[in-house]
mmCIF file of C-alpha atoms in Angstrom:
data_model
loop_
_atom_site.group_PDB
_atom_site.id
_atom_site.type_symbol
_atom_site.label_atom_id
_atom_site.label_comp_id
_atom_site.label_asym_id
_atom_site.label_seq_id
_atom_site.Cartn_x
_atom_site.Cartn_y
_atom_site.Cartn_z
ATOM 1 C CA MET C 818 -17.219 -7.237 13.808
ATOM 2 C CA PHE C 819 -15.526 -5.443 10.641
ATOM 3 C CA TYR C 820 -15.012 -1.826 9.730
ATOM 4 C CA ASN C 821 -15.640 -1.631 6.060
ATOM 5 C CA GLY C 822 -14.269 2.032 5.783
ATOM 6 C CA LYS C 823 -17.649 3.675 6.768
ATOM 7 C CA GLU C 824 -19.254 1.842 9.629
ATOM 8 C CA TRP C 825 -19.147 -1.312 11.355
ATOM 9 C CA VAL C 826 -20.957 -4.515 10.288
ATOM 10 C CA GLU C 827 -21.172 -7.897 11.413
ATOM 11 C CA PHE C 828 -19.767 -9.684 8.317
ATOM 12 C CA PRO C 829 -16.795 -8.402 6.110
ATOM 13 C CA LEU C 830 -18.035 -7.085 3.045
ATOM 14 C CA VAL C 831 -15.479 -5.432 0.467
ATOM 15 C CA SER C 832 -15.348 -4.296 -3.098
ATOM 16 C CA GLY C 833 -14.815 -7.004 -5.400
ATOM 17 C CA ASP C 834 -12.323 -5.127 -7.604
ATOM 18 C CA ASP C 835 -10.449 -3.703 -4.676
ATOM 19 C CA GLU C 836 -6.551 -4.904 -5.570
ATOM 20 C CA GLY C 837 -6.022 -5.405 -1.842
ATOM 21 C CA PHE C 838 -7.896 -8.520 -1.963
ATOM 22 C CA VAL C 839 -7.600 -9.300 -5.420
ATOM 23 C CA ASN C 840 -3.714 -9.473 -5.799
ATOM 24 C CA GLY C 841 -2.689 -8.553 -2.224
ATOM 25 C CA TYR C 842 -1.545 -5.027 -3.112
ATOM 26 C CA SER C 843 -2.144 -3.794 0.458
ATOM 27 C CA ILE C 844 -0.497 -2.838 3.632
ATOM 28 C CA TYR C 845 -1.607 -3.984 7.323
ATOM 29 C CA ASP C 846 -0.626 -3.479 10.955
ATOM 30 C CA VAL C 847 -1.658 -5.329 14.204
ATOM 31 C CA LEU C 848 -2.195 -3.873 17.359
ATOM 32 C CA ARG C 849 -3.665 -4.655 21.134
ATOM 33 C CA THR C 850 -4.868 -3.234 24.209
ATOM 34 C CA TYR C 851 -3.623 -3.266 27.757
ATOM 35 C CA SER C 852 -6.148 -2.521 30.184
ATOM 36 C CA GLY C 853 -8.370 -1.570 27.384
ATOM 37 C CA ILE C 854 -6.183 1.063 25.972
ATOM 38 C CA PRO C 855 -4.657 0.626 22.542
ATOM 39 C CA TYR C 856 -0.978 0.279 23.144
ATOM 40 C CA ASN C 857 1.809 1.950 21.160
ATOM 41 C CA LEU C 858 -0.810 3.266 18.933
ATOM 42 C CA LYS C 859 1.467 6.273 17.867
ATOM 43 C CA ARG C 860 4.183 3.867 16.867
ATOM 44 C CA HIS C 861 1.986 1.472 15.051
ATOM 45 C CA TYR C 862 0.595 4.391 13.109
ATOM 46 C CA ASP C 863 4.145 5.482 12.436
ATOM 47 C CA ARG C 864 4.977 2.046 10.830
ATOM 48 C CA LEU C 865 1.795 2.124 9.062
ATOM 49 C CA LYS C 866 2.598 5.431 7.616
ATOM 50 C CA ARG C 867 5.958 4.030 6.587
ATOM 51 C CA SER C 868 4.392 1.084 4.753
ATOM 52 C CA ALA C 869 1.801 3.390 3.096
ATOM 53 C CA ASP C 870 4.394 5.730 1.853
ATOM 54 C CA PHE C 871 6.425 2.912 0.237
ATOM 55 C CA MET C 872 3.470 1.404 -1.339
ATOM 56 C CA ALA C 873 2.135 4.966 -2.547
ATOM 57 C CA LEU C 874 -1.031 4.518 -0.453
ATOM 58 C CA GLU C 875 -2.865 7.154 1.317
ATOM 59 C CA ILE C 876 -3.898 6.302 5.245
ATOM 60 C CA PRO C 877 -6.444 8.598 7.415
ATOM 61 C CA PRO C 878 -5.149 10.790 10.156
ATOM 62 C CA LEU C 879 -4.207 9.284 13.370
ATOM 63 C CA GLU C 880 -7.259 10.993 15.044
ATOM 64 C CA LYS C 881 -9.648 9.221 12.801
ATOM 65 C CA ILE C 882 -8.276 5.806 13.831
ATOM 66 C CA LYS C 883 -8.728 6.485 17.337
ATOM 67 C CA ILE C 884 -12.344 7.185 16.863
ATOM 68 C CA ILE C 885 -12.781 3.985 14.925
ATOM 69 C CA LEU C 886 -11.222 2.062 17.567
ATOM 70 C CA ASN C 887 -13.289 3.813 20.462
ATOM 71 C CA GLN C 888 -16.394 2.995 18.666
ATOM 72 C CA ALA C 889 -15.388 -0.908 18.398
ATOM 73 C CA LYS C 890 -14.550 -0.802 22.323
ATOM 74 C CA LYS C 891 -18.067 0.823 22.966
ATOM 75 C CA ILE C 892 -19.753 -1.976 20.572
ATOM 76 C CA HIS C 893 -17.918 -5.111 22.437
ATOM 77 C CA ASN C 894 -17.674 -5.761 26.016
ATOM 78 C CA TYR C 895 -14.122 -7.323 25.826
ATOM 79 C CA GLU C 896 -11.622 -6.897 28.328
ATOM 80 C CA GLU C 897 -8.695 -6.595 26.004
ATOM 81 C CA PHE C 898 -8.860 -6.244 22.110
ATOM 82 C CA ARG C 899 -6.630 -7.266 19.109
ATOM 83 C CA PHE C 900 -7.089 -4.905 16.094
ATOM 84 C CA LYS C 901 -5.923 -5.746 12.500
ATOM 85 C CA ILE C 902 -5.849 -2.427 10.156
ATOM 86 C CA TYR C 903 -5.696 -3.020 6.555
ATOM 87 C CA VAL C 904 -5.321 -0.146 3.868
ATOM 88 C CA THR C 905 -6.033 -0.946 0.308
ATOM 89 C CA PRO C 906 -5.875 1.080 -3.201
ATOM 90 C CA PHE C 907 -10.167 1.376 -2.625
ATOM 91 C CA THR C 908 -9.664 2.484 1.345
ATOM 92 C CA SER C 909 -6.557 4.793 0.032
ATOM 93 C CA LYS C 910 -8.794 6.634 -2.381
ATOM 94 C CA TYR C 911 -10.985 7.614 0.541
ATOM 95 C CA LYS C 912 -8.327 8.001 3.260
ATOM 96 C CA THR C 913 -10.159 5.261 5.273
ATOM 97 C CA PHE C 914 -9.287 1.759 6.162
ATOM 98 C CA TYR C 915 -10.685 -1.701 6.917
ATOM 99 C CA CYS C 916 -10.402 -3.075 10.655
ATOM 100 C CA PHE C 917 -11.035 -6.593 12.104
ATOM 101 C CA VAL C 918 -11.603 -6.505 15.883
ATOM 102 C CA GLU C 919 -11.666 -9.578 18.074
ATOM 103 C CA GLU C 920 -11.127 -10.470 21.762
ATOM 104 C CA LEU C 921 -7.692 -11.174 22.991
ATOM 105 C CA LYS C 922 -7.613 -13.511 25.857
ATOM 106 C CA GLU C 923 -4.573 -14.016 27.919
ATOM 107 C CA ASP C 924 -3.060 -17.512 27.651
ATOM 108 C CA VAL C 925 -0.986 -18.044 31.185
ATOM 109 C CA ASP C 926 -0.168 -21.545 29.498
ATOM 110 C CA LEU C 927 2.082 -19.984 27.042
ATOM 111 C CA ILE C 928 4.093 -18.520 29.698
ATOM 112 C CA GLU C 929 4.341 -21.314 32.204
ATOM 113 C CA GLU C 930 4.939 -24.172 29.674
ATOM 114 C CA GLY C 931 6.445 -22.358 26.736
ATOM 115 C CA VAL C 932 6.017 -22.976 23.145
ATOM 116 C CA VAL C 933 7.471 -25.530 20.554
ATOM 117 C CA VAL C 934 9.152 -23.875 17.421
ATOM 118 C CA ASN C 935 10.850 -25.319 14.214
ATOM 119 C CA ILE C 936 13.470 -24.005 11.790
ATOM 120 C CA ALA C 937 11.632 -23.578 8.317
ATOM 121 C CA ARG C 938 13.626 -25.225 5.213
ATOM 122 C CA GLU C 939 12.895 -22.252 3.260
ATOM 123 C CA ARG C 940 15.256 -19.195 3.302
ATOM 124 C CA LYS C 941 14.348 -15.360 2.936
ATOM 125 C CA SER C 942 16.670 -12.859 1.498
ATOM 126 C CA SER C 943 18.220 -10.246 3.560
ATOM 127 C CA SER C 944 17.867 -7.636 0.599
ATOM 128 C CA PRO C 945 13.996 -8.050 -0.498
ATOM 129 C CA ILE C 946 12.287 -6.015 -3.247
ATOM 130 C CA ILE C 947 9.863 -4.645 -0.699
ATOM 131 C CA PRO C 948 11.717 -4.125 2.540
ATOM 132 C CA TYR C 949 10.754 -6.113 6.086
ATOM 133 C CA TYR C 950 9.586 -3.067 7.726
ATOM 134 C CA VAL C 951 6.762 -2.630 5.197
ATOM 135 C CA LYS C 952 3.767 -4.843 6.182
ATOM 136 C CA THR C 953 2.181 -6.254 3.464
ATOM 137 C CA PRO C 954 0.556 -9.505 2.053
ATOM 138 C CA LEU C 955 2.905 -9.292 -0.870
ATOM 139 C CA ASN C 956 5.790 -10.415 1.187
ATOM 140 C CA GLY C 957 3.841 -13.728 0.626
ATOM 141 C CA SER C 958 6.530 -16.256 1.501
ATOM 142 C CA ILE C 959 6.279 -15.414 4.956
ATOM 143 C CA LYS C 960 2.595 -16.275 5.162
ATOM 144 C CA TYR C 961 3.229 -19.606 3.135
ATOM 145 C CA ILE C 962 5.730 -20.572 5.644
ATOM 146 C CA HIS C 963 3.466 -19.937 8.477
ATOM 147 C CA LYS C 964 0.410 -22.269 7.078
ATOM 148 C CA LYS C 965 2.782 -24.714 5.955
ATOM 149 C CA TYR C 966 4.401 -25.369 9.600
ATOM 150 C CA ASP C 967 1.137 -24.172 11.684
ATOM 151 C CA TYR C 968 1.297 -27.321 13.813
ATOM 152 C CA TYR C 969 4.224 -25.394 15.599
ATOM 153 C CA TYR C 970 3.544 -21.846 17.425
ATOM 154 C CA ASP C 971 6.004 -20.491 14.843
ATOM 155 C CA SER C 972 8.716 -20.979 12.372
ATOM 156 C CA ILE C 973 12.286 -19.365 12.634
ATOM 157 C CA ILE C 974 13.411 -18.502 9.292
ATOM 158 C CA LEU C 975 16.987 -18.209 8.106
ATOM 159 C CA ASN C 976 18.336 -15.913 5.494
ATOM 160 C CA GLU C 977 20.219 -17.053 2.241
ATOM 161 C CA PHE C 978 23.473 -17.146 4.069
ATOM 162 C CA GLY C 979 22.055 -19.440 6.898
ATOM 163 C CA ASN C 980 21.761 -16.878 9.600
ATOM 164 C CA VAL C 981 18.860 -16.505 12.045
ATOM 165 C CA THR C 982 16.544 -13.806 11.261
ATOM 166 C CA GLU C 983 13.072 -13.993 12.826
ATOM 167 C CA GLY C 984 9.776 -15.921 13.067
ATOM 168 C CA THR C 985 7.006 -15.657 10.595
ATOM 169 C CA TYR C 986 5.316 -13.022 12.889
ATOM 170 C CA SER C 987 7.623 -12.903 15.708
ATOM 171 C CA ASN C 988 10.995 -11.666 16.713
ATOM 172 C CA ILE C 989 13.466 -13.753 18.512
ATOM 173 C CA PHE C 990 15.747 -13.399 21.578
ATOM 174 C CA TYR C 991 18.220 -16.004 23.200
ATOM 175 C CA VAL C 992 20.328 -15.943 25.987
ATOM 176 C CA SER C 993 23.973 -17.037 26.228
ATOM 177 C CA GLY C 994 26.403 -16.724 28.891
ATOM 178 C CA GLY C 995 23.906 -14.501 30.855
ATOM 179 C CA VAL C 996 23.759 -12.219 27.814
ATOM 180 C CA LEU C 997 20.384 -11.312 26.137
ATOM 181 C CA LEU C 998 20.874 -11.326 22.205
ATOM 182 C CA THR C 999 18.700 -10.825 19.202
ATOM 183 C CA PRO C 1000 19.428 -10.814 15.537
ATOM 184 C CA HIS C 1001 20.424 -7.421 13.964
ATOM 185 C CA ILE C 1002 18.043 -5.427 11.900
ATOM 186 C CA SER C 1003 20.612 -5.921 9.046
ATOM 187 C CA SER C 1004 19.757 -9.639 9.200
ATOM 188 C CA GLY C 1005 16.730 -8.987 7.252
ATOM 189 C CA ILE C 1006 13.915 -8.817 9.757
ATOM 190 C CA LEU C 1007 10.851 -6.427 10.949
ATOM 191 C CA PRO C 1008 11.864 -4.086 13.387
ATOM 192 C CA GLY C 1009 9.052 -5.191 15.822
ATOM 193 C CA ILE C 1010 7.676 -2.625 18.218
ATOM 194 C CA THR C 1011 7.559 -5.279 21.069
ATOM 195 C CA ARG C 1012 11.161 -5.949 20.188
ATOM 196 C CA GLU C 1013 11.888 -2.557 20.844
ATOM 197 C CA ASP C 1014 10.085 -2.498 24.031
ATOM 198 C CA VAL C 1015 11.861 -5.640 25.198
ATOM 199 C CA LEU C 1016 15.364 -4.051 24.559
ATOM 200 C CA GLU C 1017 14.359 -0.923 26.513
ATOM 201 C CA LEU C 1018 13.370 -3.065 29.299
ATOM 202 C CA ALA C 1019 16.318 -4.805 29.320
ATOM 203 C CA ASN C 1020 18.575 -1.912 29.360
ATOM 204 C CA ASP C 1021 16.187 -0.459 32.387
ATOM 205 C CA LEU C 1022 16.937 -3.614 33.999
ATOM 206 C CA SER C 1023 20.729 -3.187 33.357
ATOM 207 C CA LEU C 1024 20.992 -6.402 31.657
ATOM 208 C CA GLU C 1025 23.653 -7.105 29.194
ATOM 209 C CA VAL C 1026 22.271 -6.812 25.707
ATOM 210 C CA GLU C 1027 23.411 -7.194 22.109
ATOM 211 C CA GLU C 1028 21.789 -6.698 18.566
ATOM 212 C CA LYS C 1029 24.041 -9.388 16.831
ATOM 213 C CA ALA C 1030 24.775 -9.469 13.077
ATOM 214 C CA ASN C 1031 24.983 -12.995 11.430
ATOM 215 C CA VAL C 1032 23.545 -15.232 14.322
ATOM 216 C CA GLN C 1033 24.243 -18.686 13.341
ATOM 217 C CA VAL C 1034 21.902 -21.718 14.106
ATOM 218 C CA TRP C 1035 24.122 -23.324 16.306
ATOM 219 C CA GLU C 1036 24.331 -19.912 18.573
ATOM 220 C CA LEU C 1037 20.706 -20.037 18.930
ATOM 221 C CA LEU C 1038 20.527 -23.951 19.330
ATOM 222 C CA SER C 1039 23.113 -23.787 22.198
ATOM 223 C CA ALA C 1040 21.395 -20.984 24.094
ATOM 224 C CA GLU C 1041 20.360 -21.242 27.663
ATOM 225 C CA GLU C 1042 17.185 -19.616 26.914
ATOM 226 C CA VAL C 1043 14.978 -18.523 24.059
ATOM 227 C CA PHE C 1044 11.875 -16.347 23.715
ATOM 228 C CA LEU C 1045 9.483 -14.723 21.026
ATOM 229 C CA THR C 1046 7.972 -11.252 20.808
ATOM 230 C CA HIS C 1047 4.976 -10.039 19.154
ATOM 231 C CA THR C 1048 2.274 -7.729 19.369
ATOM 232 C CA SER C 1049 -0.321 -9.955 20.539
ATOM 233 C CA ARG C 1050 1.222 -11.972 23.081
ATOM 234 C CA GLY C 1051 4.277 -9.855 24.232
ATOM 235 C CA VAL C 1052 6.954 -12.302 25.544
ATOM 236 C CA VAL C 1053 6.641 -15.962 24.801
ATOM 237 C CA PRO C 1054 9.119 -18.422 26.202
ATOM 238 C CA VAL C 1055 10.428 -21.312 24.073
ATOM 239 C CA ARG C 1056 10.760 -24.626 25.375
ATOM 240 C CA ARG C 1057 11.819 -26.497 22.349
ATOM 241 C CA ILE C 1058 13.049 -26.133 19.003
ATOM 242 C CA PHE C 1059 12.363 -28.999 16.966
ATOM 243 C CA PRO C 1060 13.220 -31.866 17.035
ATOM 244 C CA ASP C 1061 14.916 -31.980 20.560
ATOM 245 C CA PHE C 1062 16.655 -28.728 21.460
ATOM 246 C CA THR C 1063 15.239 -27.705 24.592
ATOM 247 C CA PHE C 1064 15.572 -24.712 26.973
ATOM 248 C CA THR C 1065 14.725 -23.637 30.387
ATOM 249 C CA VAL C 1066 11.180 -21.857 30.827
ATOM 250 C CA PRO C 1067 11.285 -19.332 31.891
ATOM 251 C CA GLY C 1068 14.894 -18.875 32.149
ATOM 252 C CA VAL C 1069 16.617 -16.305 34.758
ATOM 253 C CA VAL C 1070 16.624 -13.541 31.975
ATOM 254 C CA THR C 1071 13.171 -14.212 30.474
ATOM 255 C CA GLU C 1072 11.662 -14.371 33.960
ATOM 256 C CA ALA C 1073 13.265 -10.948 34.716
ATOM 257 C CA ILE C 1074 11.682 -9.380 31.603
ATOM 258 C CA LEU C 1075 8.287 -11.163 32.202
ATOM 259 C CA ASP C 1076 8.194 -10.034 35.849
ATOM 260 C CA ASN C 1077 8.764 -6.440 34.857
ATOM 261 C CA TRP C 1078 6.817 -6.541 31.813
ATOM 262 C CA LYS C 1079 3.357 -5.399 33.154
ATOM 263 C CA ASP C 1080 4.788 -2.509 35.116
ATOM 264 C CA PHE C 1081 6.828 -1.341 32.205
ATOM 265 C CA ILE C 1082 3.526 -1.589 29.881
ATOM 266 C CA THR C 1083 1.645 0.372 32.476
ATOM 267 C CA GLU C 1084 4.383 3.229 32.838
ATOM 268 C CA LYS C 1085 4.231 3.392 28.896
ATOM 269 C CA ILE C 1086 0.451 3.757 28.906
ATOM 270 C CA GLU C 1087 0.532 6.388 31.541
ATOM 271 C CA ASP C 1088 3.052 8.336 29.761
#
């Protein structure tokens, strides 16, 4: 189903002269539910607002978005939902938004078997024209890399200095010497909401954590454990970085995060 800014319809219909679809001038955010409740909605809204402010677009108030998402939950009998919210110059004019809704099914194999990723040949700038905290299709190189290497779960991207940054739609964590590490924001990454949650949970578990600047490729490839984080799937263990760098799935630290993830999410929802 698709919310066209006014009502829910079966097929997406948009204005043909909307710059958001003609030349990509738009912003977006993706959120999911846990136990049928939109998770971290306020934080996703705040991120959408930061993107809108940078792109000079108007977004509706949070309460309107809540109403539309609740309508979607009444229309569909899904256990869990994934919502993709788009704001374009056309929707901005009317302070509304587009929204795609789809069923989100848990994939146990991702956790038990882990995934395979690669390191993309392409590099990204650590200081782009549009900051990485702005979620927009205008950062098109990321989408290009994702499509180019779509036979991998995700592709790890290096910056112009050859340092590890993130995946095309995920943040990356690794464990070395029992320490949980992730590239620092200054590396040129999206400050992912799930990334922030994992850092908070790791601190709650008294794990040694470091947000590290200038992570070199050899540090990642020689790690004991590697996992990705993103909204739709939460924490995803990596079993191999192409071609033949393998990791324990799930490793001790990754398993500690996974074992406490649902309780952590539940407490957040109740708060």
